PDB file of C-alpha atoms and ligand atoms in Angstrom:
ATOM      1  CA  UNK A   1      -6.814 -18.902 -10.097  1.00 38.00           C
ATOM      2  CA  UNK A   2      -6.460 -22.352  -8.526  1.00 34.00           C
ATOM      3  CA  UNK A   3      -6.847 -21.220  -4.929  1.00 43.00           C
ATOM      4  CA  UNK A   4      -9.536 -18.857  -5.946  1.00 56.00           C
ATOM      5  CA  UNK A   5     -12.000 -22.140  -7.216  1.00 57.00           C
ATOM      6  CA  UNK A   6     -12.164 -19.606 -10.327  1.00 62.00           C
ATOM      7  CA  UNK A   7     -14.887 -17.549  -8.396  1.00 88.00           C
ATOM      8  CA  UNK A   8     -13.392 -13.619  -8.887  1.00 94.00           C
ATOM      9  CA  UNK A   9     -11.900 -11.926  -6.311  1.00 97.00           C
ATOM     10  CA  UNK A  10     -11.707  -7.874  -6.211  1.00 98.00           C
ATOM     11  CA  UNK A  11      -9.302  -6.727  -4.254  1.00 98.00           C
ATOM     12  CA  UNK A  12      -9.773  -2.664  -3.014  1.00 98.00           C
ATOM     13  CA  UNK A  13      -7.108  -1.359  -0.823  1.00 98.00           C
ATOM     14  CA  UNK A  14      -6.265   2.300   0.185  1.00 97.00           C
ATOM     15  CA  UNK A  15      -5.441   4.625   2.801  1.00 96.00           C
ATOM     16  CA  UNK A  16      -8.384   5.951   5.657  1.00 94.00           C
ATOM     17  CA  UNK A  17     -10.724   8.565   4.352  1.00 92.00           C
ATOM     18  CA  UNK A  18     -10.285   7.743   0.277  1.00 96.00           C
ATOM     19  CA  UNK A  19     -13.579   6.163  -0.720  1.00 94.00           C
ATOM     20  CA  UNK A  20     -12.771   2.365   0.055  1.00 96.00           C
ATOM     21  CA  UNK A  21     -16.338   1.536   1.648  1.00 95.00           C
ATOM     22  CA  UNK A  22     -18.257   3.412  -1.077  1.00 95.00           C
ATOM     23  CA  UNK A  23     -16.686   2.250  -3.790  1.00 97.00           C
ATOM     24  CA  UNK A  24     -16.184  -1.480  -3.008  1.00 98.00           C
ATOM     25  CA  UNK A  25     -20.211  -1.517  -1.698  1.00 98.00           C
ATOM     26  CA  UNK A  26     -20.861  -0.323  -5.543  1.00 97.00           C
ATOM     27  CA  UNK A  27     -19.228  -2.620  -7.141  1.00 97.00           C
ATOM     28  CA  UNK A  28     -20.795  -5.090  -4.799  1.00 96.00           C
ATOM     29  CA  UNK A  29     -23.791  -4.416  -5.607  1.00 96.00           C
ATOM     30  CA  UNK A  30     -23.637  -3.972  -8.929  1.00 95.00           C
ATOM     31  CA  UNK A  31     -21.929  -7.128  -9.633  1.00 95.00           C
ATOM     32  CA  UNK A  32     -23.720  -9.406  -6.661  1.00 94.00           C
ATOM     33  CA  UNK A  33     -20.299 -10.343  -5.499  1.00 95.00           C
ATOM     34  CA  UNK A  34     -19.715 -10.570  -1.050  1.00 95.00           C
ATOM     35  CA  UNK A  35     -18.772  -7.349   0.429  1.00 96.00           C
ATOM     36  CA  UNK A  36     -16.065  -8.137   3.192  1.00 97.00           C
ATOM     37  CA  UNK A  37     -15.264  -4.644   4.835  1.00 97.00           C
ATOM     38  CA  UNK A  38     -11.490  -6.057   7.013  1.00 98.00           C
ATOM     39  CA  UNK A  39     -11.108  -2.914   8.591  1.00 97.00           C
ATOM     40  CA  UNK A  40     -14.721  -4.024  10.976  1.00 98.00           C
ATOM     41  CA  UNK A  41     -12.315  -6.983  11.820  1.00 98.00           C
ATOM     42  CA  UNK A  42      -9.916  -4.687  13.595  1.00 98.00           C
ATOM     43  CA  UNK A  43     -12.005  -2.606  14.878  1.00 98.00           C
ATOM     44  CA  UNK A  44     -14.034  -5.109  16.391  1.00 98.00           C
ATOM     45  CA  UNK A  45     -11.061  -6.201  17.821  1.00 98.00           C
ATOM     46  CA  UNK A  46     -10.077  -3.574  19.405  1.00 98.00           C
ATOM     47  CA  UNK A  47     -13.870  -2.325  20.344  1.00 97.00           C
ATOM     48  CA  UNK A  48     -13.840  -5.895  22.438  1.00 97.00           C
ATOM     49  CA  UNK A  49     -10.736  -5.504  24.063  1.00 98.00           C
ATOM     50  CA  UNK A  50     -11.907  -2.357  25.457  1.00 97.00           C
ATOM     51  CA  UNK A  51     -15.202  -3.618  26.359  1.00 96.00           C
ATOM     52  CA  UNK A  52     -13.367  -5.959  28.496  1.00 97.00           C
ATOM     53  CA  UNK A  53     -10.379  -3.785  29.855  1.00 98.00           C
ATOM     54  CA  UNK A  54      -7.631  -5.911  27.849  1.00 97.00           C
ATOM     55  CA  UNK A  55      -4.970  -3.650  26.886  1.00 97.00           C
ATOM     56  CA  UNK A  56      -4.507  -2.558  22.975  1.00 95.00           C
ATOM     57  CA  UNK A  57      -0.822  -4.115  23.577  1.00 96.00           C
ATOM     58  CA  UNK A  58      -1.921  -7.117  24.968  1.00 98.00           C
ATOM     59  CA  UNK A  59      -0.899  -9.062  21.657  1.00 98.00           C
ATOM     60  CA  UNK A  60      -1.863 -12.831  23.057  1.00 98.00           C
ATOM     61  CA  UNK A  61      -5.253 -11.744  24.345  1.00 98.00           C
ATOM     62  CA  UNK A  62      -6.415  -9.524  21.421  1.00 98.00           C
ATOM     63  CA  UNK A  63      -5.164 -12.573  18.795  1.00 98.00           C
ATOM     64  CA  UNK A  64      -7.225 -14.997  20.993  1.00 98.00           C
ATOM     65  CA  UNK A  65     -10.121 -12.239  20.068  1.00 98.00           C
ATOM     66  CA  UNK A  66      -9.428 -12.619  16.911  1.00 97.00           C
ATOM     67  CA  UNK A  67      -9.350 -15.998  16.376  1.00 96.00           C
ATOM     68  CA  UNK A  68     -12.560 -16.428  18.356  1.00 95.00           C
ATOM     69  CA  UNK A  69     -14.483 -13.391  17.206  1.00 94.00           C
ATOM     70  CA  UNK A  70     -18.248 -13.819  16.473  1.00 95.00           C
ATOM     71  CA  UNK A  71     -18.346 -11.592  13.377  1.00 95.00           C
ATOM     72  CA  UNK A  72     -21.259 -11.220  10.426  1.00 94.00           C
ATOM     73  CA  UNK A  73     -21.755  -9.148   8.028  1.00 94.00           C
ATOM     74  CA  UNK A  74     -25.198  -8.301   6.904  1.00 95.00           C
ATOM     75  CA  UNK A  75     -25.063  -5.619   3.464  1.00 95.00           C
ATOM     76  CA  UNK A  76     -27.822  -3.269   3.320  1.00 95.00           C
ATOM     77  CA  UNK A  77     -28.567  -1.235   0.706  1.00 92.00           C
ATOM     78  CA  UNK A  78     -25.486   0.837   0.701  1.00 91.00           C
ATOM     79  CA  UNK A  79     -25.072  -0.071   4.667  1.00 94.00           C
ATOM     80  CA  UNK A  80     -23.120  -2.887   5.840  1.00 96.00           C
ATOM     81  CA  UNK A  81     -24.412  -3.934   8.995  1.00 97.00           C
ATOM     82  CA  UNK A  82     -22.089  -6.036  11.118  1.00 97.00           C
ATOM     83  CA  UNK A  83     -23.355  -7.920  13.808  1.00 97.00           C
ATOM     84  CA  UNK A  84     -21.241  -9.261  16.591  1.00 97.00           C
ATOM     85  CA  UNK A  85     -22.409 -12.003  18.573  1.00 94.00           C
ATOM     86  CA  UNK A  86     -25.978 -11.391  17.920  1.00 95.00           C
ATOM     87  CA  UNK A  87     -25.592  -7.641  18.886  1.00 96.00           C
ATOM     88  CA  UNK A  88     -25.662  -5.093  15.669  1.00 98.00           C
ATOM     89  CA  UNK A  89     -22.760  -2.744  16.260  1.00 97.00           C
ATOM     90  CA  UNK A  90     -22.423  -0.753  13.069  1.00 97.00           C
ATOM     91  CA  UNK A  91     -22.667   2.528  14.681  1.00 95.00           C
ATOM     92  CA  UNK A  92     -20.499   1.794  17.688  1.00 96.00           C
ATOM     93  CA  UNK A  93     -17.400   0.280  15.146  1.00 97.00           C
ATOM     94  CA  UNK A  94     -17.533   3.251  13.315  1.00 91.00           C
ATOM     95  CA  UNK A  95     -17.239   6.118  15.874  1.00 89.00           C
ATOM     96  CA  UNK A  96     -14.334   8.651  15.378  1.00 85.00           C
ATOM     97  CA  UNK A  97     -11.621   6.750  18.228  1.00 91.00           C
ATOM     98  CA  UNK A  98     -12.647   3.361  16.968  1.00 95.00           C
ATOM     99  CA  UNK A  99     -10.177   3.876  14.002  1.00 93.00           C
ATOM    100  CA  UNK A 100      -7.174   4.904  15.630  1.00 94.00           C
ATOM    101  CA  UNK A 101      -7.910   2.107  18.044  1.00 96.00           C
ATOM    102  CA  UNK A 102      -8.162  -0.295  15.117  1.00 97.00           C
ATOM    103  CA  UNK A 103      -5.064   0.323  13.921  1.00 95.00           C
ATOM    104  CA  UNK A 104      -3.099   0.280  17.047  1.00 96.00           C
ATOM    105  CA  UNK A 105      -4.783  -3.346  17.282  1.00 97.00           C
ATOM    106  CA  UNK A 106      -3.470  -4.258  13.267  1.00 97.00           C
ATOM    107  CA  UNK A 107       0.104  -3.866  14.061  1.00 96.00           C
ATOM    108  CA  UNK A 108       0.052  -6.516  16.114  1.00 97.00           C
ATOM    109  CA  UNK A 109       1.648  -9.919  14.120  1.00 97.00           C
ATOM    110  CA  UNK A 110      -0.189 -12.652  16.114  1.00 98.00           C
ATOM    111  CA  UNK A 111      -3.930 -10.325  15.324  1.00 98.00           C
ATOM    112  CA  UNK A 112      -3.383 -10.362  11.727  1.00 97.00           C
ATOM    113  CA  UNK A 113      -2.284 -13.470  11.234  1.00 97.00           C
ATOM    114  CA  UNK A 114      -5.107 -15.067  13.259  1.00 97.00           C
ATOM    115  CA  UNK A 115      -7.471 -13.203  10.991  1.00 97.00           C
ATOM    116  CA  UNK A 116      -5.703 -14.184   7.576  1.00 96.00           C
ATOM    117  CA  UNK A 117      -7.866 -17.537   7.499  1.00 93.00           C
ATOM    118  CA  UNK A 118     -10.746 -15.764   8.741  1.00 93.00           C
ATOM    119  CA  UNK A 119     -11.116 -13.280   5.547  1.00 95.00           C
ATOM    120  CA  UNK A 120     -10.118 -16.131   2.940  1.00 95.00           C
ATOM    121  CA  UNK A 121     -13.343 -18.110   4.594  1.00 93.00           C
ATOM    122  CA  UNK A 122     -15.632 -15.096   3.562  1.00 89.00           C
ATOM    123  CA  UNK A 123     -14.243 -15.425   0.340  1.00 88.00           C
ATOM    124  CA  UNK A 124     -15.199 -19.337  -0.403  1.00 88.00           C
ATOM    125  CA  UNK A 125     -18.851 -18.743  -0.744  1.00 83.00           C
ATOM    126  CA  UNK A 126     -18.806 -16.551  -4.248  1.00 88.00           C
ATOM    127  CA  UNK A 127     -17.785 -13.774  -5.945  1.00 94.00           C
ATOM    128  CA  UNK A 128     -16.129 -11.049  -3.510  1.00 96.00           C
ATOM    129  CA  UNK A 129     -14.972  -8.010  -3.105  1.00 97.00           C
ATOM    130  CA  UNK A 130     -12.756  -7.073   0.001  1.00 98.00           C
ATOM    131  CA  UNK A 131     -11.215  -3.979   0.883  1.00 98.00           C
ATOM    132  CA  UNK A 132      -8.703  -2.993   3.356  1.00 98.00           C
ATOM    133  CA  UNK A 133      -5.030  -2.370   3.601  1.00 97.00           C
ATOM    134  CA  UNK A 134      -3.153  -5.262   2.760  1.00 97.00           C
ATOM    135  CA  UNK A 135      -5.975  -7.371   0.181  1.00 98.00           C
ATOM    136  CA  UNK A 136      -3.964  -7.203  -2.463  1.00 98.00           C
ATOM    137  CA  UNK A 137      -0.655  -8.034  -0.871  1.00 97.00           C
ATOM    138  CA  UNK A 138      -1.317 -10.615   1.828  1.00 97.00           C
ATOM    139  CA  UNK A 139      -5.186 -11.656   2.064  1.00 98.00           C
ATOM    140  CA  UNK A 140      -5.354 -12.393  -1.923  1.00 97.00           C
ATOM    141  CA  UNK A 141      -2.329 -11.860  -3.773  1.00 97.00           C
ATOM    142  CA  UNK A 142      -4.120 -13.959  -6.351  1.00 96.00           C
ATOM    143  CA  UNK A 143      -7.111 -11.857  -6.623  1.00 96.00           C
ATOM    144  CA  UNK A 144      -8.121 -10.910 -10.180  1.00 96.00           C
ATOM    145  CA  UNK A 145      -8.734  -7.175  -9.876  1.00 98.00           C
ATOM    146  CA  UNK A 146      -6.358  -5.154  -7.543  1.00 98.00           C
ATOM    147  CA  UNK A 147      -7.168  -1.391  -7.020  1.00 98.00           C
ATOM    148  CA  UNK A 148      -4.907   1.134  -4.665  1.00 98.00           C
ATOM    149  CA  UNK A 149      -6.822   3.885  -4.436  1.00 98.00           C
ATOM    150  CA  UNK A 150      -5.157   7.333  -3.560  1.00 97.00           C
ATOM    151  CA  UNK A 151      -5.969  10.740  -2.822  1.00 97.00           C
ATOM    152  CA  UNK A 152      -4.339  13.674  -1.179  1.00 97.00           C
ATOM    153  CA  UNK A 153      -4.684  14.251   2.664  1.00 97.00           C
ATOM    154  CA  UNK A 154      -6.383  17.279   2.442  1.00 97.00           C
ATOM    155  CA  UNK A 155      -9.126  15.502   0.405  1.00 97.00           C
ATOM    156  CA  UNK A 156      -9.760  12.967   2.261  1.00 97.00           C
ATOM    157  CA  UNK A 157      -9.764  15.225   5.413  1.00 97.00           C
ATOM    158  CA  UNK A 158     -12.576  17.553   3.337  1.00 96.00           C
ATOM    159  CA  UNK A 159     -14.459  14.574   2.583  1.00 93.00           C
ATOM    160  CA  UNK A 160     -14.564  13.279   6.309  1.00 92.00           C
ATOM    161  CA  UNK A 161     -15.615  16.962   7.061  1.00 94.00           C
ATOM    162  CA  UNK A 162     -18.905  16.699   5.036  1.00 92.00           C
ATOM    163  CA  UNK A 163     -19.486  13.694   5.960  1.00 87.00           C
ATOM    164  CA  UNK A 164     -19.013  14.389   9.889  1.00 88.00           C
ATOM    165  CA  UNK A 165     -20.838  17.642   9.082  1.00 91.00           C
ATOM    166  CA  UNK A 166     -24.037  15.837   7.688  1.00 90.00           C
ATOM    167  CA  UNK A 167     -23.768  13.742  11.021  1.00 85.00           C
ATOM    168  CA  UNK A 168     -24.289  16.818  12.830  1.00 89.00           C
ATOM    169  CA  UNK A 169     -20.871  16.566  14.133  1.00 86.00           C
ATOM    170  CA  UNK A 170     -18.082  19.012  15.164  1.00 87.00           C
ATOM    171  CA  UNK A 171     -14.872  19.418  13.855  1.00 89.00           C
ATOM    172  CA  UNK A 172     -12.065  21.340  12.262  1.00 93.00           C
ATOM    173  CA  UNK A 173     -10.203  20.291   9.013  1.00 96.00           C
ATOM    174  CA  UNK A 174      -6.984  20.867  10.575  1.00 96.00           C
ATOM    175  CA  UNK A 175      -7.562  18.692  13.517  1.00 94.00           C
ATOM    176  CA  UNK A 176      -9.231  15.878  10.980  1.00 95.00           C
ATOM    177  CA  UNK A 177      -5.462  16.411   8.570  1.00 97.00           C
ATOM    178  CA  UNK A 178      -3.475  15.538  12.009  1.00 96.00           C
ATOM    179  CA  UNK A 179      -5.872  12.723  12.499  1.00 94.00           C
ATOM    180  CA  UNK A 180      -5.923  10.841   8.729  1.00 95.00           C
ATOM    181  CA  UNK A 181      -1.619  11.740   8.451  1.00 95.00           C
ATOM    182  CA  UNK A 182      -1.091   9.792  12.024  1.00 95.00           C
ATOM    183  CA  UNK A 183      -3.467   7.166  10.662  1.00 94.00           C
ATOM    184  CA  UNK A 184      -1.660   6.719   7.206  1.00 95.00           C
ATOM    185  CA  UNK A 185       1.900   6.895   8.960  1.00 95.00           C
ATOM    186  CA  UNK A 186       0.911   4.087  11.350  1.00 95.00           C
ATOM    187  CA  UNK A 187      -0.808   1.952   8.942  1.00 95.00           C
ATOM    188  CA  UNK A 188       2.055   2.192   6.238  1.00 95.00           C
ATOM    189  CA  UNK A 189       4.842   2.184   9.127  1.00 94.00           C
ATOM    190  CA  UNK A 190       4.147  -0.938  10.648  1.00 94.00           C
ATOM    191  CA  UNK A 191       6.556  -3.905  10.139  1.00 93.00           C
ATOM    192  CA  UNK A 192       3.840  -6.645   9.184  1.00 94.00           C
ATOM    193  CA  UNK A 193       1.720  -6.022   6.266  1.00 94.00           C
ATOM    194  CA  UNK A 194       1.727  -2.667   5.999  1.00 95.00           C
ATOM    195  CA  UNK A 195       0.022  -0.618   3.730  1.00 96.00           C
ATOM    196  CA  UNK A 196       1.218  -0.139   0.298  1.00 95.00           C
ATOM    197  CA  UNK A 197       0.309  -0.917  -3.577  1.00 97.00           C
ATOM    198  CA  UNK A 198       0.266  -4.743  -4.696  1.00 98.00           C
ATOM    199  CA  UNK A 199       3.165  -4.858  -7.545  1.00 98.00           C
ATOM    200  CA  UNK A 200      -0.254  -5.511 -10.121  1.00 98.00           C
ATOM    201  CA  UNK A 201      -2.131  -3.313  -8.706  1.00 98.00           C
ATOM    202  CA  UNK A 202      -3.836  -0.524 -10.868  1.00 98.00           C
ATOM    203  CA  UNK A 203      -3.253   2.551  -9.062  1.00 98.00           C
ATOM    204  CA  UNK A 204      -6.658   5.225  -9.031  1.00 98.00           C
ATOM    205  CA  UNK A 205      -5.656   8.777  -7.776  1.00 98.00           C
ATOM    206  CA  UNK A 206      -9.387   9.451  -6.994  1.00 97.00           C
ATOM    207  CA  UNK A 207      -8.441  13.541  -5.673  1.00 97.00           C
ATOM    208  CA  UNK A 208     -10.092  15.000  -8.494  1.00 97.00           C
ATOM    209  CA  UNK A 209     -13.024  12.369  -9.545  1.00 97.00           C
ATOM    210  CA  UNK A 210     -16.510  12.127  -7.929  1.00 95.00           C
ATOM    211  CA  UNK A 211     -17.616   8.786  -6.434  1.00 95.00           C
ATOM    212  CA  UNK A 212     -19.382   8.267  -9.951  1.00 97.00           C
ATOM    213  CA  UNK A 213     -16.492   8.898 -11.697  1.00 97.00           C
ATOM    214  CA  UNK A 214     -14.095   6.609  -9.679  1.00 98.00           C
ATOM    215  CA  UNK A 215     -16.841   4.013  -9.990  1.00 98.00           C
ATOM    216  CA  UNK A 216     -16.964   3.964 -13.741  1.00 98.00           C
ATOM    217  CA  UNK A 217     -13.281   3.226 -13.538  1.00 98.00           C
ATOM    218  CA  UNK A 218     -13.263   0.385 -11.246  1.00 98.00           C
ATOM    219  CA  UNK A 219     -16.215  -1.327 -12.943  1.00 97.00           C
ATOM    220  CA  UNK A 220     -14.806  -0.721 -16.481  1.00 97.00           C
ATOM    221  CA  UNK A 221     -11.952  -3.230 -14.930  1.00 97.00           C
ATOM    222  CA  UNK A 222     -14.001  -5.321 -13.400  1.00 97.00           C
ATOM    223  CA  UNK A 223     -16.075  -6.329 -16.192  1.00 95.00           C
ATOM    224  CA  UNK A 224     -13.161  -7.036 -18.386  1.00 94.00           C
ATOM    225  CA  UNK A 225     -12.118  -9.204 -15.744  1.00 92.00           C
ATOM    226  CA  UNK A 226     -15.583 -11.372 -15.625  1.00 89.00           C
TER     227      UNK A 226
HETATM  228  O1  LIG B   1     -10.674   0.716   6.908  1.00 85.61           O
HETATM  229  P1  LIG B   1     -10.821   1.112   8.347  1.00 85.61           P
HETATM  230  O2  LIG B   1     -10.648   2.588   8.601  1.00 85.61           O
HETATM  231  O3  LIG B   1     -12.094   0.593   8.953  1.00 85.61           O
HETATM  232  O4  LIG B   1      -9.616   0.348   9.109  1.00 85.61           O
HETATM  233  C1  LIG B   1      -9.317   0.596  10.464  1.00 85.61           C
HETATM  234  C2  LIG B   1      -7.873   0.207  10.735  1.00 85.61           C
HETATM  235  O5  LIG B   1      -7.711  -1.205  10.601  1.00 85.61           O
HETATM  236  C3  LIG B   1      -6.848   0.811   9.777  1.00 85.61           C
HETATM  237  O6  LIG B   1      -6.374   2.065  10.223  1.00 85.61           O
HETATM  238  C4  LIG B   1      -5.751  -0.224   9.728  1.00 85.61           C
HETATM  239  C5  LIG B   1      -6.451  -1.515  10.027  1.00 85.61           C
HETATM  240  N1  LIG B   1      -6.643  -2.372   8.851  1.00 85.61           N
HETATM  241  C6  LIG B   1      -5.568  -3.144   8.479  1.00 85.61           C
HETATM  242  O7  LIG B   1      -4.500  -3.045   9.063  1.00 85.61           O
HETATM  243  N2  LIG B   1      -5.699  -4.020   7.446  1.00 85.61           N
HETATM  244  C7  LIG B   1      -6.843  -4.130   6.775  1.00 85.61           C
HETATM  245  N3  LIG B   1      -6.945  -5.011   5.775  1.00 85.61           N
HETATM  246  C8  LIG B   1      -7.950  -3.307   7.123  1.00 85.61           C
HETATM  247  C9  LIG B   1      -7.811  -2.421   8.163  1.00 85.61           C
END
């Protein structure tokens, strides 16, 4: 609690594709706590590096992005805007070869720990609620509340789908299953931090709940925690 000044920390980690952004923004909202979304760290990472032709295995120059990087977040409504350096690039983060890009970028050592000090900083101003891959285990092993959140591929592959298919967008669900099983094997492969339930964490298989019902899980926790 000590290192935590006794504000509460929620802690929402989970593999691509299972709700993390939805569900963290809720309880956000709902209980006025900071919304730090770590995966825009990496991708903004790796969305620089490109814009400047460094190489995604360039580990000294993308850490030296990461310990410089410009980064806000701004949460809107259920948006989170994230502006870097001045320039709003929500939409361009979030475009479908950002997040393989991103995670190339997160396997580097020298990028993640350059960040680690970065996403404790976000945390010093109040309540928060921070969501990634590795919250519970490395960024705040202290934190109060710890959720893993699961669900099976082919869920989270369907629930792109709609998604992509509101957006106008393209694409099969076999091709999306390839693209979320590469993702989860890289991100829980890797040798530093990789992606896997904190010890305390409470695990949520969210296949078969709505986002409601996931919700009304998480916040039951949460307010016995406050
Ligand atoms: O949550 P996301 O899809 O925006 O994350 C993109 C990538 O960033 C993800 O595949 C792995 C990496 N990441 C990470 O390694 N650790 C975090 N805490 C958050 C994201």
């Amino acid at each position: 609690m000590s290192r935590l000044d006794g504000k509460i920390v929620v802690a929402v980690d989970g593999p691509a594709g299972v709700g993390k952004s939805t569900l963290a923004i809720g309880l956000a909202r709902e209980f006025h706590l900071t919304y730090v979304e770590t995966g825009a760290l990496y991708r903004a990472i790796g969305w620089v590096a490109r814009e400047r032709g460094i190489s995604p295995d360039d580990e000294a120059a993308l850490a030296a992005i990461a310990a410089t990087l410009p980064i806000e977040f701004s949460l809107e409504g259920e948006l989170n805007r994230v502006i870097l350096d001045g320039r709003d690039v929500t939409t361009l983060l979030r475009s479908p070869e950002m997040g393989p890009l991103a995670s190339q970028v997160s396997a580097k050592p020298k990028v993640r720990s350059a960040l680690l000090d970065r996403q404790r900083e976000f945390a010093k101003l109040g309540g928060t609620v921070a969501e990634g891959r590795d919250i519970g285990t490395v960024v705040f092993p202290d934190a109060h509340v710890k959720f893993f959140l699961t669900a099976d591929v082919e869920e989270r592959a369907h629930r792109r789908y709609l998604q992509l298919q509101d957006a106008g967008e393209d694409v099969s669900m076999a091709q999306l299953i390839e693209e979320i099983g590469t993702r989860d094997r890289q991100d829980s492969g890797r040798a530093v931090a990789p992606l896997k339930a904190a010890a305390d964490a409470i695990i949520v298989d969210t296949t078969h709940l709505s986002v409601e019902g996931v919700l009304d899980v998480l916040r039951e926790h949460v307010r016995r925690a406050l």
